[in-house]
PDB file of C-alpha atoms in Angstrom:
ATOM      1  CA  MET A 206     -88.526 -58.744 128.215  1.00 32.00           C
ATOM      2  CA  ARG A 207     -87.272 -59.436 131.746  1.00 31.00           C
ATOM      3  CA  THR A 208     -89.110 -62.692 132.330  1.00 32.00           C
ATOM      4  CA  ALA A 209     -86.347 -65.285 132.525  1.00 27.00           C
ATOM      5  CA  ALA A 210     -86.094 -65.069 136.311  1.00 28.00           C
ATOM      6  CA  ILE A 211     -89.856 -65.085 136.874  1.00 28.00           C
ATOM      7  CA  ILE A 212     -91.552 -68.424 137.411  1.00 29.00           C
ATOM      8  CA  ALA A 213     -95.245 -68.792 138.194  1.00 34.00           C
ATOM      9  CA  PHE A 214     -96.075 -71.717 140.446  1.00 33.00           C
ATOM     10  CA  LEU A 215     -99.323 -73.215 139.169  1.00 37.00           C
ATOM     11  CA  PHE A 216    -101.652 -75.451 141.140  1.00 35.00           C
ATOM     12  CA  PHE A 217    -104.449 -77.222 139.332  1.00 36.00           C
ATOM     13  CA  ALA A 218    -107.757 -78.654 140.536  1.00 37.00           C
ATOM     14  CA  GLY A 219    -110.650 -80.292 138.759  1.00 38.00           C
ATOM     15  CA  SER A 220    -111.015 -82.515 135.727  1.00 39.00           C
ATOM     16  CA  ALA A 221    -109.810 -81.971 132.195  1.00 44.00           C
ATOM     17  CA  GLY A 222    -112.210 -81.095 129.402  1.00 53.00           C
ATOM     18  CA  ALA A 223    -113.523 -78.168 127.427  1.00 81.00           C
ATOM     19  CA  GLN A 224    -113.952 -75.625 130.215  1.00 90.00           C
ATOM     20  CA  THR A 225    -114.300 -71.855 130.226  1.00 95.00           C
ATOM     21  CA  ILE A 226    -113.392 -69.275 132.857  1.00 97.00           C
ATOM     22  CA  VAL A 227    -116.478 -67.784 134.507  1.00 98.00           C
ATOM     23  CA  ALA A 228    -114.934 -65.781 137.385  1.00 98.00           C
ATOM     24  CA  ALA A 229    -111.552 -64.497 138.568  1.00 98.00           C
ATOM     25  CA  ASP A 230    -110.262 -63.134 141.876  1.00 98.00           C
ATOM     26  CA  TYR A 231    -106.967 -62.053 143.376  1.00 98.00           C
ATOM     27  CA  ILE A 232    -106.024 -64.169 146.393  1.00 98.00           C
ATOM     28  CA  GLU A 233    -103.290 -64.482 149.017  1.00 97.00           C
ATOM     29  CA  PRO A 234    -103.036 -60.885 150.286  1.00 97.00           C
ATOM     30  CA  THR A 235     -99.461 -59.798 150.965  1.00 96.00           C
ATOM     31  CA  GLU A 236     -97.546 -56.750 152.192  1.00 94.00           C
ATOM     32  CA  ARG A 237     -94.267 -57.776 150.568  1.00 93.00           C
ATOM     33  CA  TYR A 238     -94.368 -54.950 147.984  1.00 94.00           C
ATOM     34  CA  ALA A 239     -94.564 -51.644 149.873  1.00 88.00           C
ATOM     35  CA  HIS A 240     -95.930 -49.332 147.196  1.00 94.00           C
ATOM     36  CA  GLY A 241     -99.441 -48.524 148.418  1.00 91.00           C
ATOM     37  CA  ILE A 242    -100.499 -46.808 145.206  1.00 94.00           C
ATOM     38  CA  LEU A 243    -104.088 -48.083 145.656  1.00 95.00           C
ATOM     39  CA  GLY A 244    -104.486 -46.711 149.171  1.00 90.00           C
ATOM     40  CA  ASP A 245    -103.073 -49.473 151.345  1.00 93.00           C
ATOM     41  CA  ALA A 246    -100.093 -51.806 151.646  1.00 91.00           C
ATOM     42  CA  ILE A 247    -101.994 -54.909 150.517  1.00 95.00           C
ATOM     43  CA  GLU A 248    -101.326 -56.506 147.134  1.00 96.00           C
ATOM     44  CA  HIS A 249    -101.916 -60.139 146.129  1.00 97.00           C
ATOM     45  CA  ALA A 250     -99.598 -63.047 145.450  1.00 97.00           C
ATOM     46  CA  GLY A 251    -102.147 -65.189 143.627  1.00 98.00           C
ATOM     47  CA  LEU A 252    -104.828 -65.280 140.946  1.00 98.00           C
ATOM     48  CA  GLU A 253    -107.691 -67.768 141.115  1.00 98.00           C
ATOM     49  CA  VAL A 254    -110.219 -68.535 138.394  1.00 98.00           C
ATOM     50  CA  THR A 255    -113.431 -70.538 138.559  1.00 98.00           C
ATOM     51  CA  LEU A 256    -114.272 -72.720 135.567  1.00 97.00           C
ATOM     52  CA  SER A 257    -117.652 -73.581 134.114  1.00 96.00           C
ATOM     53  CA  ASP A 258    -117.643 -76.997 135.831  1.00 95.00           C
ATOM     54  CA  GLY A 259    -117.103 -75.333 139.230  1.00 96.00           C
ATOM     55  CA  SER A 260    -113.448 -76.326 139.541  1.00 95.00           C
ATOM     56  CA  LYS A 261    -110.718 -73.777 140.195  1.00 95.00           C
ATOM     57  CA  ARG A 262    -107.268 -73.002 138.869  1.00 95.00           C
ATOM     58  CA  THR A 263    -104.731 -70.972 140.813  1.00 96.00           C
ATOM     59  CA  ALA A 264    -101.486 -69.195 139.933  1.00 96.00           C
ATOM     60  CA  VAL A 265     -99.219 -67.993 142.760  1.00 96.00           C
ATOM     61  CA  TRP A 266     -96.165 -65.799 142.216  1.00 93.00           C
ATOM     62  CA  PRO A 267     -92.903 -66.227 144.142  1.00 88.00           C
ATOM     63  CA  GLU A 268     -91.518 -63.483 146.393  1.00 89.00           C
ATOM     64  CA  SER A 269     -90.424 -61.108 143.621  1.00 95.00           C
ATOM     65  CA  VAL A 270     -93.836 -60.523 141.955  1.00 97.00           C
ATOM     66  CA  VAL A 271     -97.334 -59.450 143.035  1.00 97.00           C
ATOM     67  CA  PHE A 272    -100.626 -58.664 141.357  1.00 98.00           C
ATOM     68  CA  GLU A 273    -100.920 -54.877 141.851  1.00 97.00           C
ATOM     69  CA  ASP A 274    -104.397 -54.116 140.592  1.00 97.00           C
ATOM     70  CA  THR A 275    -107.979 -53.261 141.522  1.00 96.00           C
ATOM     71  CA  ASN A 276    -109.448 -56.515 140.162  1.00 97.00           C
ATOM     72  CA  PRO A 277    -108.843 -59.044 137.365  1.00 98.00           C
ATOM     73  CA  ARG A 278    -110.908 -58.389 134.211  1.00 98.00           C
ATOM     74  CA  LEU A 279    -112.595 -61.072 132.096  1.00 98.00           C
ATOM     75  CA  PHE A 280    -112.674 -60.406 128.348  1.00 98.00           C
ATOM     76  CA  ASP A 281    -112.742 -62.624 125.272  1.00 97.00           C
ATOM     77  CA  LEU A 282    -109.502 -61.510 123.630  1.00 97.00           C
ATOM     78  CA  ASP A 283    -109.152 -64.206 120.960  1.00 94.00           C
ATOM     79  CA  GLY A 284    -112.757 -64.374 119.719  1.00 94.00           C
ATOM     80  CA  ASP A 285    -113.406 -68.005 120.688  1.00 92.00           C
ATOM     81  CA  GLY A 286    -116.380 -67.143 122.887  1.00 93.00           C
ATOM     82  CA  ALA A 287    -114.551 -67.769 126.170  1.00 94.00           C
ATOM     83  CA  PRO A 288    -112.869 -65.039 128.241  1.00 97.00           C
ATOM     84  CA  GLU A 289    -109.243 -64.567 129.145  1.00 97.00           C
ATOM     85  CA  VAL A 290    -108.117 -62.681 132.283  1.00 98.00           C
ATOM     86  CA  ILE A 291    -106.438 -59.257 132.092  1.00 98.00           C
ATOM     87  CA  THR A 292    -104.205 -58.429 135.057  1.00 98.00           C
ATOM     88  CA  VAL A 293    -101.463 -56.085 136.243  1.00 98.00           C
ATOM     89  CA  GLU A 294     -98.357 -57.737 137.678  1.00 98.00           C
ATOM     90  CA  THR A 295     -95.500 -55.943 139.401  1.00 97.00           C
ATOM     91  CA  HIS A 296     -91.898 -57.075 139.897  1.00 97.00           C
ATOM     92  CA  GLU A 297     -90.076 -55.705 142.933  1.00 96.00           C
ATOM     93  CA  ASN A 298     -87.181 -54.469 140.765  1.00 97.00           C
ATOM     94  CA  PHE A 299     -88.809 -53.714 137.407  1.00 98.00           C
ATOM     95  CA  GLY A 300     -92.267 -52.282 138.171  1.00 97.00           C
ATOM     96  CA  ALA A 301     -95.560 -53.180 136.534  1.00 98.00           C
ATOM     97  CA  ARG A 302     -96.586 -54.904 133.327  1.00 98.00           C
ATOM     98  CA  LEU A 303     -99.846 -55.826 131.605  1.00 98.00           C
ATOM     99  CA  SER A 304    -100.416 -59.581 131.638  1.00 98.00           C
ATOM    100  CA  VAL A 305    -103.023 -61.953 130.182  1.00 98.00           C
ATOM    101  CA  TRP A 306    -103.908 -65.327 131.701  1.00 98.00           C
ATOM    102  CA  GLY A 307    -106.124 -68.067 130.359  1.00 96.00           C
ATOM    103  CA  LEU A 308    -106.577 -71.706 129.440  1.00 93.00           C
ATOM    104  CA  ASP A 309    -104.285 -73.149 126.796  1.00 87.00           C
ATOM    105  CA  GLY A 310    -105.261 -75.867 124.323  1.00 78.00           C
ATOM    106  CA  ARG A 311    -105.054 -78.495 127.093  1.00 81.00           C
ATOM    107  CA  ASP A 312    -107.202 -76.543 129.579  1.00 83.00           C
ATOM    108  CA  VAL A 313    -104.108 -75.676 131.618  1.00 90.00           C
ATOM    109  CA  PHE A 314    -104.222 -72.262 133.327  1.00 94.00           C
ATOM    110  CA  VAL A 315    -101.190 -70.323 132.100  1.00 95.00           C
ATOM    111  CA  ASN A 316     -99.809 -66.880 131.417  1.00 96.00           C
ATOM    112  CA  LEU A 317    -100.674 -66.333 127.741  1.00 96.00           C
ATOM    113  CA  ALA A 318     -98.935 -63.020 127.039  1.00 97.00           C
ATOM    114  CA  ALA A 319     -97.403 -60.013 128.766  1.00 98.00           C
ATOM    115  CA  THR A 320     -95.788 -56.692 127.973  1.00 98.00           C
ATOM    116  CA  ASP A 321     -92.335 -55.773 129.207  1.00 97.00           C
ATOM    117  CA  TYR A 322     -92.100 -54.471 132.746  1.00 98.00           C
ATOM    118  CA  ILE A 323     -91.904 -50.676 132.925  1.00 98.00           C
ATOM    119  CA  GLY A 324     -88.314 -51.029 134.117  1.00 97.00           C
ATOM    120  CA  ARG A 325     -88.124 -49.521 137.615  1.00 96.00           C
ATOM    121  CA  PRO A 326     -89.669 -50.388 140.996  1.00 96.00           C
ATOM    122  CA  PHE A 327     -92.713 -48.412 142.163  1.00 96.00           C
ATOM    123  CA  ARG A 328     -93.824 -47.699 138.599  1.00 97.00           C
ATOM    124  CA  TRP A 329     -97.394 -48.760 137.866  1.00 98.00           C
ATOM    125  CA  LEU A 330    -100.033 -48.838 135.129  1.00 98.00           C
ATOM    126  CA  ALA A 331    -103.830 -48.460 135.289  1.00 98.00           C
ATOM    127  CA  VAL A 332    -105.995 -50.498 132.888  1.00 98.00           C
ATOM    128  CA  ALA A 333    -108.708 -48.559 131.030  1.00 98.00           C
ATOM    129  CA  GLY A 334    -110.395 -51.460 129.231  1.00 98.00           C
ATOM    130  CA  ALA A 335    -110.460 -53.773 126.225  1.00 98.00           C
ATOM    131  CA  ALA A 336    -112.350 -53.636 122.927  1.00 98.00           C
ATOM    132  CA  ASP A 337    -111.910 -53.819 119.169  1.00 98.00           C
ATOM    133  CA  MET A 338    -111.001 -50.155 119.050  1.00 98.00           C
ATOM    134  CA  ASP A 339    -110.439 -49.815 115.303  1.00 96.00           C
ATOM    135  CA  GLY A 340    -112.872 -52.376 113.861  1.00 95.00           C
ATOM    136  CA  ASP A 341    -110.241 -54.730 112.444  1.00 95.00           C
ATOM    137  CA  GLY A 342    -111.512 -57.799 114.316  1.00 96.00           C
ATOM    138  CA  ASN A 343    -108.672 -57.870 116.855  1.00 97.00           C
ATOM    139  CA  ILE A 344    -108.994 -56.767 120.469  1.00 98.00           C
ATOM    140  CA  GLU A 345    -106.972 -53.896 121.884  1.00 98.00           C
ATOM    141  CA  ILE A 346    -106.210 -53.344 125.581  1.00 98.00           C
ATOM    142  CA  ALA A 347    -105.669 -49.765 126.760  1.00 98.00           C
ATOM    143  CA  TYR A 348    -103.958 -48.599 129.928  1.00 98.00           C
ATOM    144  CA  VAL A 349    -102.289 -45.480 131.293  1.00 98.00           C
ATOM    145  CA  ASP A 350     -98.582 -45.984 131.828  1.00 98.00           C
ATOM    146  CA  ARG A 351     -97.555 -44.346 135.125  1.00 98.00           C
ATOM    147  CA  PRO A 352    -100.745 -42.284 135.592  1.00 98.00           C
ATOM    148  CA  HIS A 353     -98.996 -40.115 138.198  1.00 98.00           C
ATOM    149  CA  LEU A 354     -95.737 -39.557 136.262  1.00 97.00           C
ATOM    150  CA  ALA A 355     -95.557 -40.376 132.532  1.00 98.00           C
ATOM    151  CA  LYS A 356     -99.357 -40.050 132.045  1.00 98.00           C
ATOM    152  CA  THR A 357     -99.215 -41.914 128.746  1.00 98.00           C
ATOM    153  CA  LEU A 358    -102.136 -43.807 127.211  1.00 98.00           C
ATOM    154  CA  MET A 359    -100.866 -47.083 125.734  1.00 98.00           C
ATOM    155  CA  VAL A 360    -102.779 -49.365 123.365  1.00 98.00           C
ATOM    156  CA  TRP A 361    -101.720 -52.975 122.806  1.00 98.00           C
ATOM    157  CA  ARG A 362    -103.318 -55.493 120.444  1.00 98.00           C
ATOM    158  CA  TYR A 363    -103.839 -59.103 121.534  1.00 98.00           C
ATOM    159  CA  LEU A 364    -102.945 -61.569 118.762  1.00 96.00           C
ATOM    160  CA  PRO A 365    -103.820 -65.267 119.246  1.00 92.00           C
ATOM    161  CA  GLN A 366    -101.076 -67.768 118.466  1.00 89.00           C
ATOM    162  CA  GLY A 367    -101.399 -71.293 117.118  1.00 76.00           C
ATOM    163  CA  ASP A 368    -100.221 -72.932 120.359  1.00 72.00           C
ATOM    164  CA  GLY A 369    -103.253 -71.672 122.268  1.00 73.00           C
ATOM    165  CA  GLY A 370    -101.327 -68.720 123.640  1.00 83.00           C
ATOM    166  CA  GLY A 371    -101.059 -65.191 122.371  1.00 92.00           C
ATOM    167  CA  LYS A 372     -98.878 -62.129 122.162  1.00 95.00           C
ATOM    168  CA  LEU A 373     -99.340 -58.426 122.847  1.00 98.00           C
ATOM    169  CA  GLU A 374     -98.323 -56.017 120.093  1.00 98.00           C
ATOM    170  CA  ARG A 375     -97.930 -52.327 120.846  1.00 98.00           C
ATOM    171  CA  VAL A 376    -100.151 -50.252 118.548  1.00 98.00           C
ATOM    172  CA  ALA A 377    -100.085 -46.616 119.675  1.00 98.00           C
ATOM    173  CA  GLN A 378     -99.447 -44.252 122.566  1.00 98.00           C
ATOM    174  CA  MET A 379    -100.292 -40.685 123.556  1.00 98.00           C
ATOM    175  CA  THR A 380     -99.003 -38.539 126.404  1.00 98.00           C
ATOM    176  CA  GLY A 381    -100.947 -36.050 128.499  1.00 98.00           C
ATOM    177  CA  LEU A 382    -103.673 -38.369 129.842  1.00 98.00           C
ATOM    178  CA  THR A 383    -104.373 -39.967 133.218  1.00 98.00           C
ATOM    179  CA  ASN A 384    -106.983 -42.049 135.020  1.00 98.00           C
ATOM    180  CA  HIS A 385    -105.791 -42.435 138.615  1.00 98.00           C
ATOM    181  CA  ARG A 386    -104.614 -40.368 141.581  1.00 97.00           C
ATOM    182  CA  ILE A 387    -102.327 -41.807 144.262  1.00 96.00           C
ATOM    183  CA  GLY A 388    -104.373 -43.497 146.968  1.00 94.00           C
ATOM    184  CA  GLU A 389    -107.580 -43.970 144.978  1.00 95.00           C
ATOM    185  CA  ARG A 390    -109.062 -47.442 145.340  1.00 93.00           C
ATOM    186  CA  ASP A 391    -110.455 -47.560 141.789  1.00 95.00           C
ATOM    187  CA  ILE A 392    -109.552 -46.347 138.303  1.00 97.00           C
ATOM    188  CA  GLY A 393    -111.416 -43.447 136.699  1.00 97.00           C
ATOM    189  CA  GLY A 394    -112.950 -43.496 133.247  1.00 97.00           C
ATOM    190  CA  GLY A 395    -112.746 -46.526 130.982  1.00 98.00           C
ATOM    191  CA  MET A 396    -114.023 -47.464 127.530  1.00 98.00           C
ATOM    192  CA  ARG A 397    -117.291 -46.466 125.906  1.00 97.00           C
ATOM    193  CA  MET A 398    -119.067 -46.922 122.589  1.00 95.00           C
ATOM    194  CA  CYS A 399    -121.188 -43.970 121.560  1.00 90.00           C
ATOM    195  CA  GLY A 400    -122.603 -44.748 118.138  1.00 87.00           C
ATOM    196  CA  ASP A 401    -120.102 -46.906 116.251  1.00 88.00           C
ATOM    197  CA  SER A 402    -116.894 -45.516 117.769  1.00 91.00           C
ATOM    198  CA  VAL A 403    -114.980 -46.995 120.728  1.00 97.00           C
ATOM    199  CA  GLU A 404    -113.325 -44.319 122.847  1.00 98.00           C
ATOM    200  CA  VAL A 405    -111.138 -44.364 125.956  1.00 98.00           C
ATOM    201  CA  ILE A 406    -112.324 -41.897 128.594  1.00 98.00           C
ATOM    202  CA  THR A 407    -109.608 -40.358 130.774  1.00 98.00           C
ATOM    203  CA  ALA A 408    -108.755 -37.026 132.327  1.00 98.00           C
ATOM    204  CA  SER A 409    -106.208 -34.617 130.941  1.00 98.00           C
ATOM    205  CA  ALA A 410    -102.818 -34.731 132.650  1.00 98.00           C
ATOM    206  CA  ASN A 411    -103.695 -31.805 134.948  1.00 98.00           C
ATOM    207  CA  TRP A 412    -107.168 -33.190 135.743  1.00 98.00           C
ATOM    208  CA  SER A 413    -108.904 -30.143 134.278  1.00 98.00           C
ATOM    209  CA  ARG A 414    -110.660 -31.754 131.284  1.00 98.00           C
ATOM    210  CA  VAL A 415    -112.384 -35.006 130.308  1.00 98.00           C
ATOM    211  CA  ILE A 416    -110.796 -36.501 127.195  1.00 98.00           C
ATOM    212  CA  ALA A 417    -112.158 -39.106 124.756  1.00 98.00           C
ATOM    213  CA  THR A 418    -109.513 -40.893 122.667  1.00 98.00           C
ATOM    214  CA  ARG A 419    -110.105 -43.227 119.731  1.00 98.00           C
ATOM    215  CA  LEU A 420    -107.817 -45.398 117.610  1.00 98.00           C
ATOM    216  CA  GLU A 421    -107.902 -44.717 113.882  1.00 96.00           C
ATOM    217  CA  SER A 422    -105.488 -46.244 111.336  1.00 95.00           C
ATOM    218  CA  GLY A 423    -102.941 -46.926 114.052  1.00 96.00           C
ATOM    219  CA  THR A 424    -103.089 -43.399 115.468  1.00 98.00           C
ATOM    220  CA  LEU A 425    -104.700 -42.163 118.672  1.00 98.00           C
ATOM    221  CA  ILE A 426    -106.965 -39.142 118.216  1.00 98.00           C
ATOM    222  CA  ARG A 427    -108.184 -37.223 121.247  1.00 98.00           C
ATOM    223  CA  ARG A 428    -110.977 -34.745 121.755  1.00 97.00           C
ATOM    224  CA  ASP A 429    -112.105 -32.646 124.694  1.00 98.00           C
ATOM    225  CA  VAL A 430    -115.596 -33.570 125.915  1.00 96.00           C
ATOM    226  CA  GLY A 431    -115.916 -31.140 128.827  1.00 97.00           C
ATOM    227  CA  PRO A 432    -114.539 -30.010 132.173  1.00 98.00           C
ATOM    228  CA  HIS A 433    -113.344 -32.491 134.767  1.00 98.00           C
ATOM    229  CA  THR A 434    -115.054 -31.659 138.049  1.00 96.00           C
ATOM    230  CA  GLY A 435    -114.532 -34.960 139.846  1.00 94.00           C
ATOM    231  CA  ARG A 436    -115.011 -38.670 139.302  1.00 93.00           C
ATOM    232  CA  ALA A 437    -118.672 -38.139 138.387  1.00 95.00           C
ATOM    233  CA  SER A 438    -117.699 -36.260 135.241  1.00 96.00           C
ATOM    234  CA  LEU A 439    -115.833 -39.321 133.966  1.00 97.00           C
ATOM    235  CA  THR A 440    -118.825 -41.520 134.793  1.00 95.00           C
ATOM    236  CA  VAL A 441    -121.164 -39.219 132.877  1.00 96.00           C
ATOM    237  CA  ALA A 442    -118.841 -39.315 129.864  1.00 97.00           C
ATOM    238  CA  LEU A 443    -118.805 -43.133 129.946  1.00 96.00           C
ATOM    239  CA  ALA A 444    -122.593 -43.070 129.689  1.00 94.00           C
ATOM    240  CA  CYS A 445    -122.341 -40.981 126.501  1.00 91.00           C
ATOM    241  CA  GLU A 446    -124.080 -38.051 128.219  1.00 80.00           C
TER     242      GLU A 446
END
């Protein structure tokens, strides 16, 4: 993992104690990473969370890294009843990675876990969602790796560690799926539960079909759920219609 040269500068505010994260926002808009995959040249240098006592914690990246994402996502990944923050971070030389932030055992706001960077600049990933996809009690995070190029659905499992942190373990992947077109401001599809099965809703690689993919015994299984006729068809599929 190319992380040795990356240092997050953390600024803390508020009192210590048993706090939980209740909101998260990207802050400090910047044009220092000229990719524009989300429709403009603006990314963000910082991530700010609000805690249950009203105080805030902030992480700000140095010049080489930005948050390249639509919005941070709150989800309880370790089952303790309090959410962590799922983000996408991009290095100017190595491209994007999935990253999880949260409070450690001392209520310090830190980076808890991250995947490797994709490996090249201007290579991005689009988060689909998080859930216990296979019913084993652990939470999986799904994203599409390079939705305009590789079009590969990736599933990673978040595993809590004894030090209050965690790690991300790759579980499965499947090519031929996408959830974003260059310039779109949001990400299509997502996760749904219809009955007792969690499925990731995406489009096929050529945007002709809506695909539902589930995780079963470590393997991704896809099925066609109908024609893709625009973003509305993904929204309808998410609603189990």
